[in-house]
Tab-separated table of C-alpha atoms in Angstrom:
chain	number	residue	atom	x	y	z
W	1	MET	CA	138.085	104.876	109.146
W	2	LYS	CA	136.197	104.344	105.753
W	3	VAL	CA	137.236	106.709	103.008
W	4	ILE	CA	134.538	107.764	100.489
W	5	LYS	CA	135.862	108.438	97.135
W	6	TYR	CA	134.232	110.922	94.750
W	7	ILE	CA	134.514	111.327	91.056
W	8	THR	CA	133.391	114.266	88.983
W	9	VAL	CA	131.698	114.105	85.578
W	10	PHE	CA	134.782	116.013	84.174
W	11	THR	CA	137.150	113.376	85.694
W	12	VAL	CA	135.033	110.586	84.170
W	13	ALA	CA	135.285	112.293	80.851
W	14	LEU	CA	139.027	112.443	80.974
W	15	LEU	CA	139.367	108.798	82.038
W	16	MET	CA	137.115	107.603	79.211
W	17	ILE	CA	138.829	109.611	76.507
W	18	GLY	CA	142.198	108.291	77.420
W	19	CYS	CA	144.555	108.476	74.470
W	20	ASN	CA	141.746	108.544	71.882
W	21	THR	CA	141.611	111.898	70.270
W	22	GLU	CA	137.954	111.491	69.399
W	23	ASP	CA	135.720	112.587	72.241
W	24	LYS	CA	133.397	109.649	73.059
W	25	THR	CA	132.027	111.231	76.291
W	26	LEU	CA	128.471	112.373	76.745
W	27	ALA	CA	128.071	115.865	78.232
W	28	ILE	CA	125.435	115.721	80.887
W	29	GLU	CA	123.775	117.689	83.656
W	30	VAL	CA	122.429	115.805	86.638
W	31	PHE	CA	119.739	116.868	89.094
W	32	GLU	CA	118.802	114.862	92.137
W	33	THR	CA	116.225	114.717	94.881
W	34	SER	CA	117.023	112.304	97.682
W	35	GLU	CA	116.234	111.035	101.171
W	36	GLY	CA	119.770	112.386	101.989
W	37	GLY	CA	118.496	116.076	101.470
W	38	HIS	CA	118.962	117.033	97.858
W	39	LYS	CA	116.005	118.922	96.396
W	40	LEU	CA	116.380	119.070	92.596
W	41	SER	CA	120.028	119.919	93.336
W	42	LYS	CA	122.550	119.976	90.452
W	43	ILE	CA	125.147	117.208	91.169
W	44	THR	CA	128.725	117.375	89.886
W	45	GLN	CA	130.435	114.891	92.326
W	46	PHE	CA	129.449	111.337	92.661
W	47	LYS	CA	130.290	108.573	95.041
W	48	THR	CA	131.965	105.539	93.682
W	49	THR	CA	129.923	102.440	94.448
W	50	GLU	CA	129.981	98.653	94.307
W	51	GLU	CA	126.562	98.564	92.436
W	52	LYS	CA	127.152	98.975	88.688
W	53	VAL	CA	124.247	99.748	86.317
W	54	VAL	CA	124.492	99.868	82.475
W	55	ILE	CA	121.833	101.963	80.601
W	56	ASN	CA	121.882	102.131	76.822
W	57	LEU	CA	119.561	104.684	75.102
W	58	ASN	CA	117.940	103.942	71.786
W	59	PRO	CA	116.647	107.045	70.229
W	60	GLU	CA	115.643	105.231	67.089
W	61	GLN	CA	112.979	103.365	69.118
W	62	LYS	CA	110.243	105.872	69.515
W	63	PHE	CA	107.078	105.632	71.588
W	64	GLN	CA	104.403	108.102	72.535
W	65	THR	CA	104.550	111.805	72.273
W	66	ILE	CA	104.239	113.692	75.589
W	67	THR	CA	101.182	115.915	76.167
W	68	GLY	CA	102.499	117.256	79.476
W	69	PHE	CA	102.772	117.158	83.346
W	70	GLY	CA	101.216	119.098	85.951
W	71	GLY	CA	98.456	119.483	88.644
W	72	ALA	CA	94.859	120.637	89.193
W	73	PHE	CA	93.384	124.012	89.763
W	74	THR	CA	90.743	123.404	92.643
W	75	GLU	CA	88.692	125.857	94.603
W	76	ALA	CA	90.484	124.653	97.757
W	77	SER	CA	93.899	125.573	96.402
W	78	ALA	CA	92.652	128.925	94.952
W	79	TYR	CA	91.009	129.815	98.157
W	80	LEU	CA	94.143	129.128	100.189
W	81	LEU	CA	96.331	131.269	97.730
W	82	ASN	CA	93.865	134.142	98.300
W	83	LYS	CA	94.635	133.947	102.049
W	84	LEU	CA	98.388	134.106	101.687
W	85	SER	CA	100.628	137.195	101.418
W	86	LYS	CA	101.041	138.461	97.862
W	87	GLU	CA	104.731	137.364	97.973
W	88	ASN	CA	103.873	133.762	99.021
W	89	ARG	CA	101.105	133.533	96.478
W	90	LYS	CA	103.430	134.596	93.770
W	91	LYS	CA	106.205	132.327	95.004
W	92	ILE	CA	104.037	129.229	94.795
W	93	ILE	CA	102.540	130.070	91.426
W	94	ASN	CA	105.926	130.842	90.015
W	95	ALA	CA	107.349	127.499	91.505
W	96	TYR	CA	104.665	125.611	89.697
W	97	PHE	CA	104.503	127.388	86.322
W	98	SER	CA	107.613	129.474	85.603
W	99	LYS	CA	110.446	128.122	83.535
W	100	GLU	CA	112.659	128.492	86.598
W	101	GLY	CA	110.154	126.372	88.618
W	102	ALA	CA	108.366	123.132	87.800
W	103	HIS	CA	107.155	124.540	84.381
W	104	TYR	CA	103.822	122.681	84.484
W	105	SER	CA	102.445	122.040	81.011
W	106	LEU	CA	99.209	120.116	81.568
W	107	THR	CA	96.531	120.933	84.046
W	108	ARG	CA	92.972	120.096	85.150
W	109	THR	CA	90.116	121.804	86.918
W	110	HIS	CA	86.698	120.923	88.168
W	111	MET	CA	83.485	121.983	86.486
W	112	ASN	CA	80.753	122.624	89.131
W	113	SER	CA	81.940	121.800	92.678
W	114	CYS	CA	83.875	118.810	93.920
W	115	ASP	CA	84.983	117.458	97.255
W	116	PHE	CA	87.861	120.019	97.225
W	117	ALA	CA	85.446	122.861	97.022
W	118	LEU	CA	84.133	124.870	99.978
W	119	SER	CA	80.443	123.842	99.226
W	120	ASN	CA	78.220	122.275	96.686
W	121	TYR	CA	77.477	124.522	93.701
W	122	SER	CA	76.541	124.358	90.016
W	123	TYR	CA	76.799	126.648	87.064
W	124	THR	CA	73.161	125.739	86.313
W	125	PRO	CA	71.248	126.411	89.531
W	126	VAL	CA	67.858	126.973	88.072
W	127	GLU	CA	65.722	123.862	88.027
W	128	GLY	CA	64.217	122.943	84.679
W	129	ASP	CA	66.429	125.323	82.810
W	130	LYS	CA	66.999	122.850	79.866
W	131	ASN	CA	68.479	125.508	77.570
W	132	LEU	CA	70.832	126.592	80.407
W	133	GLU	CA	69.800	130.280	79.872
W	134	HIS	CA	71.003	130.916	83.478
W	135	PHE	CA	74.388	129.283	83.062
W	136	SER	CA	77.006	131.252	84.964
W	137	ILE	CA	80.582	130.651	86.179
W	138	GLU	CA	80.270	133.478	88.730
W	139	GLU	CA	81.316	131.035	91.478
W	140	ASP	CA	84.758	130.680	89.875
W	141	LYS	CA	85.629	134.384	89.522
W	142	ASP	CA	86.833	135.089	93.106
W	143	ASP	CA	89.338	132.277	93.217
W	144	LEU	CA	89.747	129.714	90.396
W	145	ILE	CA	89.873	132.122	87.414
W	146	PRO	CA	92.425	134.519	89.116
W	147	PHE	CA	94.561	131.491	90.015
W	148	ILE	CA	94.509	130.203	86.419
W	149	LYS	CA	95.194	133.712	84.967
W	150	GLU	CA	98.217	134.232	87.242
W	151	ALA	CA	99.525	130.816	86.388
W	152	MET	CA	99.241	131.802	82.674
W	153	ALA	CA	101.134	134.988	83.326
W	154	ALA	CA	103.964	133.077	85.114
W	155	SER	CA	104.299	130.465	82.292
W	156	SER	CA	106.725	131.234	79.553
W	157	ASP	CA	105.085	128.974	76.930
W	158	GLY	CA	101.645	128.316	78.329
W	159	PHE	CA	99.903	125.065	79.387
W	160	LYS	CA	96.871	123.029	78.517
W	161	ILE	CA	93.850	122.846	80.802
W	162	PHE	CA	91.128	120.348	80.751
W	163	GLY	CA	87.844	120.402	82.759
W	164	SER	CA	86.188	117.585	84.648
W	165	PRO	CA	82.687	117.568	86.052
W	166	TRP	CA	82.020	115.571	89.249
W	167	THR	CA	78.271	115.882	88.734
W	168	ALA	CA	75.479	117.715	87.013
W	169	ALA	CA	73.156	119.844	89.078
W	170	PRO	CA	70.777	117.569	91.154
W	171	TRP	CA	67.672	118.594	89.152
W	172	MET	CA	69.186	116.843	86.087
W	173	LYS	CA	69.655	113.560	87.873
W	174	ASP	CA	67.401	110.500	88.706
W	175	ASN	CA	68.077	110.869	92.503
W	176	ASN	CA	67.949	114.677	92.621
W	177	ALA	CA	71.081	114.650	94.737
W	178	TRP	CA	74.695	115.885	94.518
W	179	VAL	CA	75.974	112.433	95.306
W	180	GLY	CA	75.406	109.321	93.116
W	181	GLY	CA	72.600	108.782	90.737
W	182	LYS	CA	72.487	109.080	86.939
W	183	LEU	CA	71.850	111.843	84.389
W	184	LEU	CA	68.322	111.607	83.246
W	185	PRO	CA	67.984	110.889	79.487
W	186	GLU	CA	65.925	114.039	78.944
W	187	TYR	CA	68.779	116.126	79.984
W	188	TYR	CA	71.621	114.556	77.822
W	189	ASP	CA	71.364	117.416	75.378
W	190	SER	CA	71.389	119.964	78.133
W	191	TRP	CA	74.460	118.348	79.681
W	192	ALA	CA	76.259	118.352	76.333
W	193	LEU	CA	75.367	122.122	76.018
W	194	PHE	CA	76.874	122.656	79.507
W	195	PHE	CA	80.324	121.662	78.235
W	196	SER	CA	79.962	124.056	75.213
W	197	LYS	CA	78.879	126.936	77.374
W	198	TYR	CA	81.703	126.223	79.890
W	199	ALA	CA	84.306	126.637	77.109
W	200	ASP	CA	82.617	129.858	75.964
W	201	ALA	CA	82.443	131.273	79.430
W	202	TYR	CA	86.101	130.612	80.215
W	203	LYS	CA	87.134	131.890	76.784
W	204	ALA	CA	85.433	135.201	77.699
W	205	GLU	CA	87.659	135.320	80.728
W	206	GLY	CA	90.682	134.875	78.454
W	207	ILE	CA	91.235	131.127	79.280
W	208	ASP	CA	91.269	128.634	76.393
W	209	ILE	CA	90.035	125.178	77.480
W	210	TRP	CA	91.984	122.344	75.787
W	211	GLY	CA	89.508	119.617	76.466
W	212	PHE	CA	87.332	117.652	78.959
W	213	THR	CA	86.985	114.422	80.760
W	214	VAL	CA	83.340	113.282	80.390
W	215	GLU	CA	82.804	112.470	84.098
W	216	ASN	CA	85.171	112.226	87.017
W	217	GLU	CA	84.994	108.675	88.484
W	218	PRO	CA	81.826	107.494	86.682
W	219	LEU	CA	81.895	104.236	88.931
W	220	GLY	CA	81.238	106.501	91.843
W	221	ASN	CA	83.224	107.208	95.107
W	222	GLY	CA	81.293	105.257	97.670
W	223	ASN	CA	78.471	107.770	97.811
W	224	ASN	CA	80.679	110.323	99.757
W	225	TRP	CA	80.929	113.524	97.678
W	226	GLU	CA	79.817	114.876	94.199
W	227	SER	CA	79.363	112.021	91.701
W	228	MET	CA	77.339	110.878	88.823
W	229	HIS	CA	77.359	107.370	87.497
W	230	PHE	CA	77.785	105.970	83.991
W	231	THR	CA	78.405	102.603	82.625
W	232	PRO	CA	80.966	102.225	79.852
W	233	ASP	CA	78.163	101.897	77.238
W	234	GLU	CA	76.274	104.847	78.768
W	235	MET	CA	79.180	107.145	78.512
W	236	THR	CA	80.077	106.028	75.063
W	237	ASN	CA	76.434	106.693	74.000
W	238	PHE	CA	76.476	110.119	75.509
W	239	VAL	CA	79.686	111.112	73.729
W	240	MET	CA	78.609	109.573	70.383
W	241	ASN	CA	75.195	111.003	70.245
W	242	HIS	CA	75.273	114.144	72.380
W	243	LEU	CA	78.629	115.636	73.549
W	244	GLY	CA	80.678	115.035	70.390
W	245	PRO	CA	78.060	116.214	67.912
W	246	LYS	CA	77.191	119.248	70.108
W	247	LEU	CA	80.796	120.488	70.314
W	248	GLU	CA	81.248	119.805	66.586
W	249	ALA	CA	78.123	121.813	65.752
W	250	ASP	CA	79.232	124.665	67.973
W	251	GLY	CA	82.522	124.834	66.200
W	252	LYS	CA	84.523	123.263	69.076
W	253	GLY	CA	85.435	119.982	67.440
W	254	ASP	CA	89.093	120.655	68.253
W	255	LEU	CA	88.340	120.300	72.037
W	256	LYS	CA	89.640	116.974	73.326
W	257	ILE	CA	87.225	114.402	74.892
W	258	LEU	CA	88.723	111.915	77.291
W	259	GLY	CA	86.688	109.009	78.378
W	260	TYR	CA	86.530	106.928	81.627
W	261	ASP	CA	88.595	109.041	84.270
W	262	GLN	CA	88.924	106.517	87.074
W	263	ASN	CA	91.088	103.641	88.366
W	264	ARG	CA	93.181	101.437	86.055
W	265	GLU	CA	91.934	98.017	87.269
W	266	HIS	CA	88.637	98.626	85.236
W	267	LEU	CA	90.364	100.174	82.260
W	268	LYS	CA	89.858	97.345	79.704
W	269	GLU	CA	86.091	97.325	79.882
W	270	TRP	CA	85.930	101.095	79.282
W	271	ILE	CA	88.474	100.872	76.402
W	272	ASP	CA	86.408	98.108	74.785
W	273	ALA	CA	83.303	100.240	74.948
W	274	GLN	CA	84.933	103.457	73.706
W	275	PHE	CA	86.881	101.986	70.943
W	276	LYS	CA	84.564	99.204	69.842
W	277	ASN	CA	84.365	100.450	66.307
W	278	GLU	CA	84.779	103.569	64.199
W	279	ALA	CA	81.485	105.058	65.228
W	280	THR	CA	82.079	104.672	68.981
W	281	SER	CA	85.707	106.036	68.641
W	282	LYS	CA	84.906	109.008	66.464
W	283	TYR	CA	84.631	111.627	69.240
W	284	PHE	CA	86.889	110.193	71.823
W	285	ASP	CA	90.492	111.681	71.688
W	286	GLY	CA	91.639	109.388	74.481
W	287	THR	CA	91.242	108.048	77.986
W	288	ALA	CA	91.873	109.399	81.415
W	289	ILE	CA	92.969	107.186	84.327
W	290	HIS	CA	93.555	107.456	88.081
W	291	TRP	CA	95.999	105.613	90.366
W	292	TYR	CA	93.884	104.873	93.451
W	293	ALA	CA	93.536	101.057	92.866
W	294	SER	CA	96.880	100.384	94.396
W	295	THR	CA	99.712	102.015	96.417
W	296	PHE	CA	102.409	100.247	94.364
W	297	HIS	CA	101.071	98.590	91.177
W	298	TYR	CA	100.846	100.728	88.118
W	299	PHE	CA	98.964	98.234	85.949
W	300	PRO	CA	101.238	97.943	82.903
W	301	GLU	CA	99.056	95.158	81.259
W	302	GLU	CA	96.003	97.484	81.363
W	303	LEU	CA	98.003	100.403	80.044
W	304	GLN	CA	99.427	98.275	77.200
W	305	TYR	CA	95.996	96.962	76.426
W	306	ALA	CA	94.550	100.532	76.180
W	307	HIS	CA	97.284	101.535	73.751
W	308	ASN	CA	97.137	98.465	71.590
W	309	LYS	CA	93.294	98.950	71.293
W	310	ALA	CA	93.620	102.622	70.367
W	311	PRO	CA	97.275	103.324	69.423
W	312	ASN	CA	96.512	106.821	68.112
W	313	LYS	CA	94.543	108.015	71.133
W	314	LEU	CA	95.719	109.904	74.225
W	315	LEU	CA	96.249	108.107	77.463
W	316	ILE	CA	96.402	110.566	80.381
W	317	GLN	CA	96.848	110.012	84.168
W	318	SER	CA	94.420	112.745	85.229
W	319	GLU	CA	94.480	112.546	89.036
W	320	ALA	CA	96.737	111.178	91.765
W	321	CYS	CA	97.483	112.206	95.373
W	322	VAL	CA	98.370	110.870	98.821
W	323	ASP	CA	94.752	110.469	99.827
W	324	ALA	CA	93.230	109.677	103.309
W	325	GLU	CA	96.198	111.386	105.080
W	326	VAL	CA	96.518	114.653	106.988
W	327	PRO	CA	99.688	116.333	105.678
W	328	VAL	CA	102.978	115.991	107.607
W	329	TRP	CA	104.415	119.531	108.125
W	330	ASN	CA	108.018	120.339	107.494
W	331	ASP	CA	109.277	116.772	107.842
W	332	ASP	CA	110.959	115.709	104.537
W	333	ALA	CA	111.996	112.337	106.001
W	334	TRP	CA	108.344	111.229	106.396
W	335	TYR	CA	107.761	111.505	102.619
W	336	TRP	CA	110.520	108.902	102.112
W	337	LYS	CA	109.282	106.442	104.688
W	338	LYS	CA	106.767	103.647	104.129
W	339	GLU	CA	104.246	105.086	106.663
W	340	ALA	CA	101.520	106.522	104.481
W	341	THR	CA	98.276	104.789	104.045
W	342	ASP	CA	95.462	105.306	101.523
W	343	TRP	CA	91.720	104.784	101.555
W	344	GLY	CA	92.140	100.999	100.772
W	345	PHE	CA	94.263	100.404	103.843
W	346	GLN	CA	91.022	100.410	105.814
W	347	TRP	CA	88.122	100.346	103.383
W	348	ALA	CA	89.192	98.024	100.443
W	349	PRO	CA	87.466	94.679	100.141
W	350	GLU	CA	89.480	91.951	101.842
W	351	GLU	CA	90.488	90.394	98.517
W	352	ASP	CA	91.908	93.802	97.475
W	353	LYS	CA	93.806	94.779	100.695
W	354	HIS	CA	97.038	93.331	99.429
W	355	MET	CA	96.995	96.187	96.867
W	356	HIS	CA	97.012	98.859	99.574
W	357	PRO	CA	100.091	98.369	101.852
W	358	LYS	CA	101.738	101.270	103.664
W	359	TYR	CA	104.054	103.125	101.211
W	360	ALA	CA	106.491	106.075	100.896
W	361	PRO	CA	104.800	109.007	99.097
W	362	VAL	CA	107.845	109.953	96.991
W	363	ASN	CA	108.358	106.323	95.929
W	364	ARG	CA	104.822	106.060	94.853
W	365	TYR	CA	104.871	109.105	92.714
W	366	ALA	CA	108.312	108.378	91.094
W	367	ARG	CA	107.455	104.734	90.511
W	368	ASP	CA	104.007	105.501	89.036
W	369	ILE	CA	105.125	108.279	86.695
W	370	ILE	CA	108.155	106.253	85.284
W	371	GLY	CA	105.861	103.105	84.968
W	372	CYS	CA	103.280	105.155	83.163
W	373	LEU	CA	105.862	106.722	80.727
W	374	ASN	CA	107.199	103.198	79.992
W	375	ASN	CA	103.753	102.037	79.129
W	376	TRP	CA	102.301	104.585	76.643
W	377	VAL	CA	100.922	107.224	79.044
W	378	ASP	CA	101.535	110.614	77.463
W	379	GLY	CA	100.427	112.961	80.296
W	380	TRP	CA	100.470	112.854	84.029
W	381	VAL	CA	98.407	115.210	86.241
W	382	ASP	CA	98.587	115.514	90.018
W	383	TRP	CA	95.525	116.552	92.109
W	384	ASN	CA	95.439	119.669	94.380
W	385	MET	CA	98.410	122.001	93.950
W	386	VAL	CA	98.042	123.551	97.362
W	387	LEU	CA	96.414	122.345	100.582
W	388	ASP	CA	96.518	123.450	104.285
W	389	THR	CA	97.930	121.637	107.264
W	390	LYS	CA	94.699	119.767	107.765
W	391	GLY	CA	94.578	118.482	104.176
W	392	GLY	CA	91.818	120.711	102.997
W	393	PRO	CA	89.770	122.748	102.817
W	394	ASN	CA	87.286	120.143	101.746
W	395	TRP	CA	83.529	120.280	102.481
W	396	PHE	CA	83.416	116.441	103.021
W	397	LYS	CA	86.587	116.441	105.039
W	398	ASN	CA	88.218	114.128	102.639
W	399	TRP	CA	91.736	115.099	103.761
W	400	CYS	CA	94.653	114.656	101.300
W	401	ILE	CA	98.180	115.820	100.754
W	402	ALA	CA	99.456	118.181	97.997
W	403	PRO	CA	103.035	118.760	96.896
W	404	VAL	CA	102.790	122.305	98.501
W	405	ILE	CA	101.266	122.721	102.039
W	406	VAL	CA	100.470	126.136	103.518
W	407	ASN	CA	99.493	127.534	106.870
W	408	PRO	CA	97.369	130.584	106.005
W	409	ASP	CA	97.160	131.708	109.623
W	410	THR	CA	100.961	132.115	109.845
W	411	ASP	CA	101.504	132.760	106.099
W	412	GLU	CA	103.962	129.838	105.963
W	413	VAL	CA	104.711	127.598	102.912
W	414	TYR	CA	106.157	124.068	102.882
W	415	PHE	CA	107.394	122.545	99.603
W	416	THR	CA	107.220	118.782	100.245
W	417	PRO	CA	109.562	116.341	98.483
W	418	LEU	CA	106.566	115.628	96.260
W	419	TYR	CA	106.918	118.993	94.574
W	420	TYR	CA	110.467	118.230	93.585
W	421	THR	CA	109.537	114.789	92.423
W	422	MET	CA	106.920	116.246	89.992
W	423	ALA	CA	109.433	118.863	88.851
W	424	HIS	CA	111.963	115.992	87.852
W	425	PHE	CA	109.504	115.329	85.040
W	426	SER	CA	107.558	118.465	84.319
W	427	LYS	CA	110.580	120.792	84.178
W	428	TYR	CA	112.710	118.654	81.886
W	429	ILE	CA	110.360	116.541	79.685
W	430	ARG	CA	108.466	119.001	77.625
W	431	PRO	CA	105.302	118.750	75.487
W	432	GLU	CA	105.884	117.096	72.156
W	433	ALA	CA	108.877	115.100	73.564
W	434	LYS	CA	109.171	111.509	72.259
W	435	VAL	CA	109.642	108.629	74.785
W	436	ILE	CA	112.435	106.494	73.522
W	437	GLY	CA	113.718	102.999	74.121
W	438	LEU	CA	116.350	102.056	76.609
W	439	GLU	CA	118.083	98.905	77.951
W	440	ASN	CA	118.599	98.878	81.715
W	441	SER	CA	120.791	96.167	83.355
W	442	ASP	CA	119.266	96.650	86.836
W	443	GLU	CA	115.625	95.647	87.540
W	444	GLN	CA	115.846	97.572	90.915
W	445	LEU	CA	116.602	100.850	89.144
W	446	MET	CA	113.639	102.407	87.401
W	447	ALA	CA	114.466	104.397	84.293
W	448	THR	CA	112.708	106.254	81.432
W	449	ALA	CA	113.959	108.512	78.678
W	450	ALA	CA	112.585	111.065	76.183
W	451	VAL	CA	113.901	113.361	73.450
W	452	ASN	CA	112.637	116.944	73.677
W	453	PRO	CA	111.656	119.053	70.634
W	454	ASN	CA	114.889	121.044	71.149
W	455	GLY	CA	116.928	117.906	70.725
W	456	SER	CA	117.999	117.408	74.264
W	457	THR	CA	117.598	113.926	75.645
W	458	VAL	CA	116.287	113.490	79.280
W	459	VAL	CA	116.729	110.328	81.452
W	460	VAL	CA	114.933	109.998	84.725
W	461	LEU	CA	116.097	107.469	87.183
W	462	PHE	CA	114.575	106.310	90.438
W	463	ASN	CA	116.645	104.264	93.068
W	464	GLU	CA	114.327	103.044	95.662
W	465	THR	CA	116.947	100.814	97.289
W	466	LYS	CA	119.183	101.763	100.232
W	467	THR	CA	122.307	101.399	98.186
W	468	PRO	CA	123.933	103.987	95.923
W	469	LYS	CA	124.519	102.800	92.266
W	470	SER	CA	127.101	103.685	89.721
W	471	ILE	CA	125.665	104.291	86.199
W	472	SER	CA	127.215	103.846	82.836
W	473	LEU	CA	125.055	105.662	80.448
W	474	SER	CA	125.410	105.305	76.555
W	475	LEU	CA	123.880	107.200	73.649
W	476	ASN	CA	124.887	107.085	69.992
W	477	GLY	CA	128.302	105.553	70.708
W	478	LYS	CA	129.162	107.978	73.476
W	479	ASN	CA	129.240	107.174	77.179
W	480	VAL	CA	129.407	108.765	80.546
W	481	GLY	CA	129.760	107.476	84.140
W	482	PHE	CA	128.027	108.949	87.256
W	483	ALA	CA	126.141	107.651	90.263
W	484	ILE	CA	122.714	107.970	91.896
W	485	ASP	CA	122.335	108.067	95.668
W	486	ALA	CA	120.266	105.645	97.686
W	487	GLN	CA	116.600	106.563	97.830
W	488	ALA	CA	116.861	109.117	95.127
W	489	ILE	CA	115.277	110.401	91.907
W	490	GLN	CA	117.579	111.807	89.333
W	491	THR	CA	117.131	113.636	86.102
W	492	VAL	CA	119.888	113.536	83.560
W	493	VAL	CA	119.921	116.095	80.741
W	494	ILE	CA	121.981	115.488	77.587
W	495	PRO	CA	122.174	118.555	75.434
W	496	LYS	CA	121.658	118.271	71.653
W	497	THR	CA	124.875	117.469	70.010
C-alpha cells in the first residue's frame, strides 16, 4: 500500500528555521482550483512530490501596471438575470463583483446591439439624423443598466467599464446593413458624436464610462452578425481627426480610446498604424486584443512588439470565451478535458487549422492570462458573464460558454471551473498592482507575479501536467515550501512584511 505523505505550511516553516533564530520563512496563503475538485479552496496541507520547482521572485524588476480583470455586460446576460429569482440574481452579481467573490475590476459592454443581444437595435434609429437628435439608450434600461447598477452596488471599490460598438446603424454605412460594410465618410462626425452622447446618457443613469474601443473586430466576423469594417489606417484617421478631437472638445478627453479590438495575429499592422508618429498616437490610450486566433498560442512576440512600439500605452485583452460550443451543464470534469473545439476547428483555412486543436477550457484560460501578464498585457476581460444551457440567448445562434451557466426555467445556477479560474486573478491581483520579475526552474509550470498597492505579493501558478509538483518559493531572502496538485491553478498570497 502506497503511503501519501502530507506537509503543512507550518511544518515547512519549522523545518526551514531550524536552529537559526532569525525567521527566514515566508508567510503565505494558498488557494487552489483543480481537476481533483478544489474550487478556489484554501490549502494548508500539501503532498510531498518527486517533481521539484524553484521560483525566485524579483520585486525590483517591475513591468506593467495592472488595469484590471473582469467580464462583459451583455444584453444576453442581463436578460437571463432578469428571469432568475432575486436570490439567484443577487448570488451571481455578488459572486462576480463583491470582495468576497471574484471582485471584478475591469468590464466591457456593447454599444448598440451585438450577437449576444436579443435582436438588432441602434441608439440612433432615425435615418439621416446626422446630429443624433433622436439618440436614446432606452433599449438598455430594462436589462443592461440595472445589471450594471447592481454590480456597482455589490462592488466595494468600483470597477472600470468601457464600451464597444459592433456597428453603426445601417443608414450610416455604405451597404445599409447591420452586417459588414463601412462607415460612410459623411457620417464620421456623427459617429464620433455617438460616443460622446453615449457617455453622457450613461452618466445621466449614474454610470461613468471609463473608455471605449473604437470598433469590435474591425476585420469583420465572416459576415455573420453585427460588424463594421476598418483598415488600420482608416481607424487611425477616424480617431485622429474625428473621435479624439470630438471627445476633447466635449470635455471628455480623459475617456480612454483603445484601438484595434481583434485577434493578435494581425496586431503588428494595427500597432504600426496607430503609433506611427506623435500625431497618430495622440488620442490612442492603448490597444485592445482578442484570443480567437488560436486555442493554445498567446502570441508573445506580437504582444512584446506592441509594448516596445508604444511602451506607455495600455494593452488590454478585451474579449475571450469558449466559442462555438453549447455549454456542458454541471460537469466540472469536462472543463479540464481536451474536448472543446472553437470556430477554427471546422472553419479556419487549412494553413491555420494547426492553431485550433481541441483544448481544455480551464487550461486555455489559465495559460492565456498568465501568458498575457508575462508579456505586458495590463487588463484581461472575459466575454459574457452569464449564458443559458444552450449558450445564448443570441439572435444569430452563435452559441458560446460563459463562466456562469443558468437554467432560467428551473432557476438553477452552475458556476463552472472557468469562474474560479478567472477569480484566481481578479480577486487577488488588484488594479494598480505591478507585475514583477521571477525565475522559474520548470518550463512546464506557468507562473506570474505581481505586487499589489497594499504591499501584498501575489503569485499565480498553473500546472497543466498530470504530476503534482513541490514548490520552493523565495522572496527577499525568505523562502517557503509547498506543492501544487496535478491539473491545477493556484494563487499564493504573501502579505506585506
